[in-house]
Amino acid sequence: MRVVNPQETTRAYAFEMWMKAPMPMVTFLKTIDVSRLIKISKKKRIKFNMLMCWCIGKAAIQVKEFFILPVGNELIQYDTIAVNTIVANSQGQVSSCDIPFSYDLAKFNDDYLILTRQVAKTCENHDLTDSMVIGTSALAQFDIDGAVGMYCGIFNNPFMIWGRYRKEWFKTTLTVSFQFHHTQMDGAHAARFLDLLQKEINNL
């Protein structure tokens, strides 16, 4: 990762407009069809949440804006992406776990299982500071229609939240919320990412 001059990037105007805005975060809500994920999760006996995180990473790497993030007062260029998941730990609380994205689903699954088990046992967060991290939080036991993340002015990373998926007649749907910093990307980039997420799920 490295610090870049905003004026030498496509985010120059957004940097000037939104870096000092009191509320620079934008949240999109979208209902996606996760029928394919459910089918593969059951057939292969692998975790739905892991598949969701992998598809998120696979969609994100196709949108170049994900590789630039405002940190403090600077714009940072990253070479890699990771997907974060919240883990229930052995003390009955939650810990944070960053999983490096890999095109290889088997490799990502192995890393997911090893790292989340480690975090759950030790109650220590696993942070990847050299990667642009997409945060996620799955409230799988609850029915929620949407969520807006808390903006604290410290973490500007994109963040996704979802609850329990819903079974309908011919498909299973999941409503996701996607929060992003306007300096990092515009609405069109975020909408394209969500469309790509649906395509990656369908093509899995």
mmCIF file of C-alpha atoms in Angstrom:
data_model
loop_
_atom_site.group_PDB
_atom_site.id
_atom_site.type_symbol
_atom_site.label_atom_id
_atom_site.label_comp_id
_atom_site.label_asym_id
_atom_site.label_seq_id
_atom_site.Cartn_x
_atom_site.Cartn_y
_atom_site.Cartn_z
ATOM 1 C CA MET A 1 0.000 0.000 0.000
ATOM 2 C CA ARG A 2 1.111 3.587 -0.525
ATOM 3 C CA VAL A 3 -0.066 7.166 -0.104
ATOM 4 C CA VAL A 4 -1.188 8.702 -3.388
ATOM 5 C CA ASN A 5 -1.775 12.274 -4.485
ATOM 6 C CA PRO A 6 -5.565 12.641 -4.847
ATOM 7 C CA GLN A 7 -5.071 15.041 -7.765
ATOM 8 C CA GLU A 8 -3.393 12.237 -9.706
ATOM 9 C CA THR A 9 -6.371 9.896 -9.286
ATOM 10 C CA THR A 10 -9.933 9.761 -10.559
ATOM 11 C CA ARG A 11 -11.097 10.614 -7.016
ATOM 12 C CA ALA A 12 -9.647 14.155 -6.973
ATOM 13 C CA TYR A 13 -13.014 15.943 -7.034
ATOM 14 C CA ALA A 14 -14.554 13.542 -4.512
ATOM 15 C CA PHE A 15 -11.558 14.035 -2.196
ATOM 16 C CA GLU A 16 -12.093 17.796 -2.199
ATOM 17 C CA MET A 17 -15.843 17.486 -1.756
ATOM 18 C CA TRP A 18 -16.223 14.767 0.847
ATOM 19 C CA MET A 19 -13.084 14.365 2.966
ATOM 20 C CA LYS A 20 -14.179 17.064 5.419
ATOM 21 C CA ALA A 21 -17.914 16.446 5.182
ATOM 22 C CA PRO A 22 -19.521 15.753 8.596
ATOM 23 C CA MET A 23 -21.267 12.676 7.197
ATOM 24 C CA PRO A 24 -19.483 11.392 4.080
ATOM 25 C CA MET A 25 -20.918 7.869 4.226
ATOM 26 C CA VAL A 26 -23.641 6.658 1.854
ATOM 27 C CA THR A 27 -25.766 3.528 2.375
ATOM 28 C CA PHE A 28 -27.472 1.471 -0.318
ATOM 29 C CA LEU A 29 -30.007 -1.280 0.345
ATOM 30 C CA LYS A 30 -30.523 -4.129 -2.114
ATOM 31 C CA THR A 31 -32.382 -7.432 -2.069
ATOM 32 C CA ILE A 32 -30.396 -10.166 -3.787
ATOM 33 C CA ASP A 33 -31.227 -13.709 -4.814
ATOM 34 C CA VAL A 34 -29.057 -16.129 -2.816
ATOM 35 C CA SER A 35 -30.721 -19.353 -3.977
ATOM 36 C CA ARG A 36 -27.481 -20.486 -5.625
ATOM 37 C CA LEU A 37 -25.478 -19.919 -2.431
ATOM 38 C CA ILE A 38 -27.977 -21.920 -0.380
ATOM 39 C CA LYS A 39 -27.845 -24.809 -2.850
ATOM 40 C CA ILE A 40 -24.044 -24.941 -2.945
ATOM 41 C CA SER A 41 -23.724 -24.469 0.810
ATOM 42 C CA LYS A 42 -25.936 -27.491 1.473
ATOM 43 C CA LYS A 43 -24.558 -29.653 -1.326
ATOM 44 C CA LYS A 44 -20.876 -29.030 -0.533
ATOM 45 C CA ARG A 45 -21.414 -28.647 3.228
ATOM 46 C CA ILE A 46 -19.621 -25.318 3.353
ATOM 47 C CA LYS A 47 -20.620 -22.188 5.224
ATOM 48 C CA PHE A 48 -23.095 -19.801 3.631
ATOM 49 C CA ASN A 49 -21.343 -16.817 5.244
ATOM 50 C CA MET A 50 -17.994 -17.866 3.770
ATOM 51 C CA LEU A 51 -19.534 -18.116 0.293
ATOM 52 C CA MET A 52 -21.120 -14.706 0.740
ATOM 53 C CA CYS A 53 -17.779 -13.173 1.773
ATOM 54 C CA TRP A 54 -16.002 -14.774 -1.194
ATOM 55 C CA CYS A 55 -18.575 -13.440 -3.651
ATOM 56 C CA ILE A 56 -18.243 -9.983 -2.081
ATOM 57 C CA GLY A 57 -14.481 -10.080 -2.607
ATOM 58 C CA LYS A 58 -14.857 -11.422 -6.153
ATOM 59 C CA ALA A 59 -17.233 -8.584 -7.056
ATOM 60 C CA ALA A 60 -15.123 -5.913 -5.340
ATOM 61 C CA ILE A 61 -11.898 -6.684 -7.194
ATOM 62 C CA GLN A 62 -13.678 -5.835 -10.448
ATOM 63 C CA VAL A 63 -14.318 -2.253 -9.283
ATOM 64 C CA LYS A 64 -11.027 -0.327 -9.147
ATOM 65 C CA GLU A 65 -12.360 2.198 -6.625
ATOM 66 C CA PHE A 66 -12.210 -0.497 -3.943
ATOM 67 C CA PHE A 67 -8.421 -0.327 -4.049
ATOM 68 C CA ILE A 68 -8.305 3.325 -2.891
ATOM 69 C CA LEU A 69 -9.429 4.340 0.592
ATOM 70 C CA PRO A 70 -9.351 7.622 2.556
ATOM 71 C CA VAL A 71 -7.375 7.047 5.761
ATOM 72 C CA GLY A 72 -6.978 9.986 8.118
ATOM 73 C CA ASN A 73 -6.375 12.936 5.809
ATOM 74 C CA GLU A 74 -4.722 10.875 3.086
ATOM 75 C CA LEU A 75 -5.723 8.700 0.174
ATOM 76 C CA ILE A 76 -4.178 5.224 0.297
ATOM 77 C CA GLN A 77 -3.713 2.916 -2.693
ATOM 78 C CA TYR A 78 -3.849 -0.811 -1.871
ATOM 79 C CA ASP A 79 -2.706 -3.769 -3.928
ATOM 80 C CA THR A 80 -4.909 -6.373 -2.256
ATOM 81 C CA ILE A 81 -8.386 -6.739 -0.783
ATOM 82 C CA ALA A 82 -9.582 -8.627 2.289
ATOM 83 C CA VAL A 83 -13.064 -9.372 3.589
ATOM 84 C CA ASN A 84 -13.797 -8.980 7.286
ATOM 85 C CA THR A 85 -16.263 -11.070 9.260
ATOM 86 C CA ILE A 86 -17.466 -10.708 12.844
ATOM 87 C CA VAL A 87 -16.864 -13.838 14.938
ATOM 88 C CA ALA A 88 -18.609 -14.988 18.116
ATOM 89 C CA ASN A 89 -15.713 -15.695 20.488
ATOM 90 C CA SER A 90 -15.196 -18.063 23.430
ATOM 91 C CA GLN A 91 -16.006 -15.332 25.963
ATOM 92 C CA GLY A 92 -19.489 -14.797 24.588
ATOM 93 C CA GLN A 93 -18.510 -11.553 22.855
ATOM 94 C CA VAL A 94 -17.509 -10.771 19.281
ATOM 95 C CA SER A 95 -14.140 -10.345 17.606
ATOM 96 C CA SER A 96 -13.080 -9.128 14.176
ATOM 97 C CA CYS A 97 -11.398 -11.319 11.562
ATOM 98 C CA ASP A 98 -9.911 -10.190 8.225
ATOM 99 C CA ILE A 99 -9.646 -12.896 5.558
ATOM 100 C CA PRO A 100 -7.357 -12.204 2.568
ATOM 101 C CA PHE A 101 -9.260 -12.534 -0.700
ATOM 102 C CA SER A 102 -8.162 -15.318 -3.040
ATOM 103 C CA TYR A 103 -9.573 -16.172 -6.458
ATOM 104 C CA ASP A 104 -9.268 -19.796 -5.352
ATOM 105 C CA LEU A 105 -12.454 -20.590 -3.423
ATOM 106 C CA ALA A 106 -10.880 -23.608 -1.700
ATOM 107 C CA LYS A 107 -7.971 -21.453 -0.478
ATOM 108 C CA PHE A 108 -10.338 -18.731 0.731
ATOM 109 C CA ASN A 109 -12.449 -21.336 2.525
ATOM 110 C CA ASP A 110 -9.378 -22.804 4.256
ATOM 111 C CA ASP A 111 -8.230 -19.348 5.377
ATOM 112 C CA TYR A 112 -11.756 -18.500 6.531
ATOM 113 C CA LEU A 113 -12.050 -21.625 8.691
ATOM 114 C CA ILE A 114 -8.546 -21.420 10.157
ATOM 115 C CA LEU A 115 -8.666 -17.699 10.948
ATOM 116 C CA THR A 116 -12.211 -17.570 12.328
ATOM 117 C CA ARG A 117 -11.520 -20.549 14.606
ATOM 118 C CA GLN A 118 -8.322 -18.898 15.795
ATOM 119 C CA VAL A 119 -10.092 -15.619 16.519
ATOM 120 C CA ALA A 120 -12.992 -17.385 18.259
ATOM 121 C CA LYS A 121 -10.585 -19.282 20.519
ATOM 122 C CA THR A 122 -8.128 -16.489 21.353
ATOM 123 C CA CYS A 123 -10.635 -13.596 21.402
ATOM 124 C CA GLU A 124 -7.994 -11.559 19.567
ATOM 125 C CA ASN A 125 -8.818 -9.687 16.368
ATOM 126 C CA HIS A 126 -7.048 -10.674 13.161
ATOM 127 C CA ASP A 127 -6.294 -7.456 11.266
ATOM 128 C CA LEU A 128 -4.731 -7.117 7.820
ATOM 129 C CA THR A 129 -3.448 -3.546 7.714
ATOM 130 C CA ASP A 130 -1.853 -3.902 4.257
ATOM 131 C CA SER A 131 -5.127 -4.735 2.513
ATOM 132 C CA MET A 132 -8.234 -2.689 1.774
ATOM 133 C CA VAL A 133 -10.752 -4.424 4.009
ATOM 134 C CA ILE A 134 -14.473 -4.745 3.276
ATOM 135 C CA GLY A 135 -16.309 -5.106 6.575
ATOM 136 C CA THR A 136 -19.270 -7.464 6.962
ATOM 137 C CA SER A 137 -21.667 -8.291 9.761
ATOM 138 C CA ALA A 138 -24.152 -11.146 9.464
ATOM 139 C CA LEU A 139 -27.109 -11.102 11.850
ATOM 140 C CA ALA A 140 -28.329 -14.399 10.448
ATOM 141 C CA GLN A 141 -30.730 -15.201 13.294
ATOM 142 C CA PHE A 142 -32.727 -11.988 12.877
ATOM 143 C CA ASP A 143 -35.199 -10.652 10.316
ATOM 144 C CA ILE A 144 -34.096 -7.127 9.415
ATOM 145 C CA ASP A 145 -35.146 -4.960 6.478
ATOM 146 C CA GLY A 146 -31.990 -2.850 6.439
ATOM 147 C CA ALA A 147 -29.217 -1.334 8.499
ATOM 148 C CA VAL A 148 -27.120 1.819 8.470
ATOM 149 C CA GLY A 149 -23.608 1.505 9.867
ATOM 150 C CA MET A 150 -22.231 3.873 12.474
ATOM 151 C CA TYR A 151 -19.810 6.463 11.093
ATOM 152 C CA CYS A 152 -17.202 7.341 13.696
ATOM 153 C CA GLY A 153 -14.750 9.230 11.493
ATOM 154 C CA ILE A 154 -12.019 6.660 12.155
ATOM 155 C CA PHE A 155 -12.848 3.695 9.925
ATOM 156 C CA ASN A 156 -13.802 4.671 6.391
ATOM 157 C CA ASN A 157 -13.870 1.131 5.015
ATOM 158 C CA PRO A 158 -16.874 -0.084 3.015
ATOM 159 C CA PHE A 159 -19.193 -2.198 5.143
ATOM 160 C CA MET A 160 -21.978 -4.695 4.470
ATOM 161 C CA ILE A 161 -24.676 -5.910 6.862
ATOM 162 C CA TRP A 162 -27.355 -8.548 6.378
ATOM 163 C CA GLY A 163 -29.799 -10.549 8.470
ATOM 164 C CA ARG A 164 -31.701 -13.797 7.911
ATOM 165 C CA TYR A 165 -32.401 -14.852 4.349
ATOM 166 C CA ARG A 166 -36.028 -15.284 3.318
ATOM 167 C CA LYS A 167 -37.482 -18.244 1.484
ATOM 168 C CA GLU A 168 -40.039 -17.475 -1.195
ATOM 169 C CA TRP A 169 -41.870 -19.731 -3.657
ATOM 170 C CA PHE A 170 -39.100 -20.177 -6.183
ATOM 171 C CA LYS A 171 -36.083 -18.448 -4.655
ATOM 172 C CA THR A 172 -34.354 -17.359 -1.467
ATOM 173 C CA THR A 173 -33.586 -13.677 -1.006
ATOM 174 C CA LEU A 174 -31.340 -11.656 1.267
ATOM 175 C CA THR A 175 -31.502 -7.905 1.903
ATOM 176 C CA VAL A 176 -28.052 -6.367 2.247
ATOM 177 C CA SER A 177 -26.966 -2.898 3.284
ATOM 178 C CA PHE A 178 -23.781 -1.489 1.761
ATOM 179 C CA GLN A 179 -22.151 1.572 3.304
ATOM 180 C CA PHE A 180 -19.267 3.372 1.612
ATOM 181 C CA HIS A 181 -17.278 6.598 1.911
ATOM 182 C CA HIS A 182 -18.155 9.010 -0.893
ATOM 183 C CA THR A 183 -14.482 9.871 -1.346
ATOM 184 C CA GLN A 184 -13.763 6.256 -2.216
ATOM 185 C CA MET A 185 -16.549 5.772 -4.734
ATOM 186 C CA ASP A 186 -19.684 7.291 -6.221
ATOM 187 C CA GLY A 187 -23.167 5.829 -6.237
ATOM 188 C CA ALA A 188 -22.691 4.363 -9.707
ATOM 189 C CA HIS A 189 -19.615 2.431 -8.541
ATOM 190 C CA ALA A 190 -21.496 1.084 -5.518
ATOM 191 C CA ALA A 191 -24.495 0.089 -7.618
ATOM 192 C CA ARG A 192 -22.207 -1.671 -10.115
ATOM 193 C CA PHE A 193 -20.564 -3.561 -7.251
ATOM 194 C CA LEU A 194 -23.946 -4.781 -5.997
ATOM 195 C CA ASP A 195 -24.906 -5.876 -9.521
ATOM 196 C CA LEU A 196 -21.590 -7.711 -9.811
ATOM 197 C CA LEU A 197 -22.233 -9.381 -6.451
ATOM 198 C CA GLN A 198 -25.507 -10.787 -7.785
ATOM 199 C CA LYS A 199 -23.763 -12.009 -10.939
ATOM 200 C CA GLU A 200 -20.983 -13.699 -8.959
ATOM 201 C CA ILE A 201 -23.577 -15.459 -6.799
ATOM 202 C CA ASN A 202 -25.501 -16.608 -9.873
ATOM 203 C CA ASN A 203 -22.321 -17.850 -11.587
ATOM 204 C CA LEU A 204 -20.841 -19.624 -8.565
#
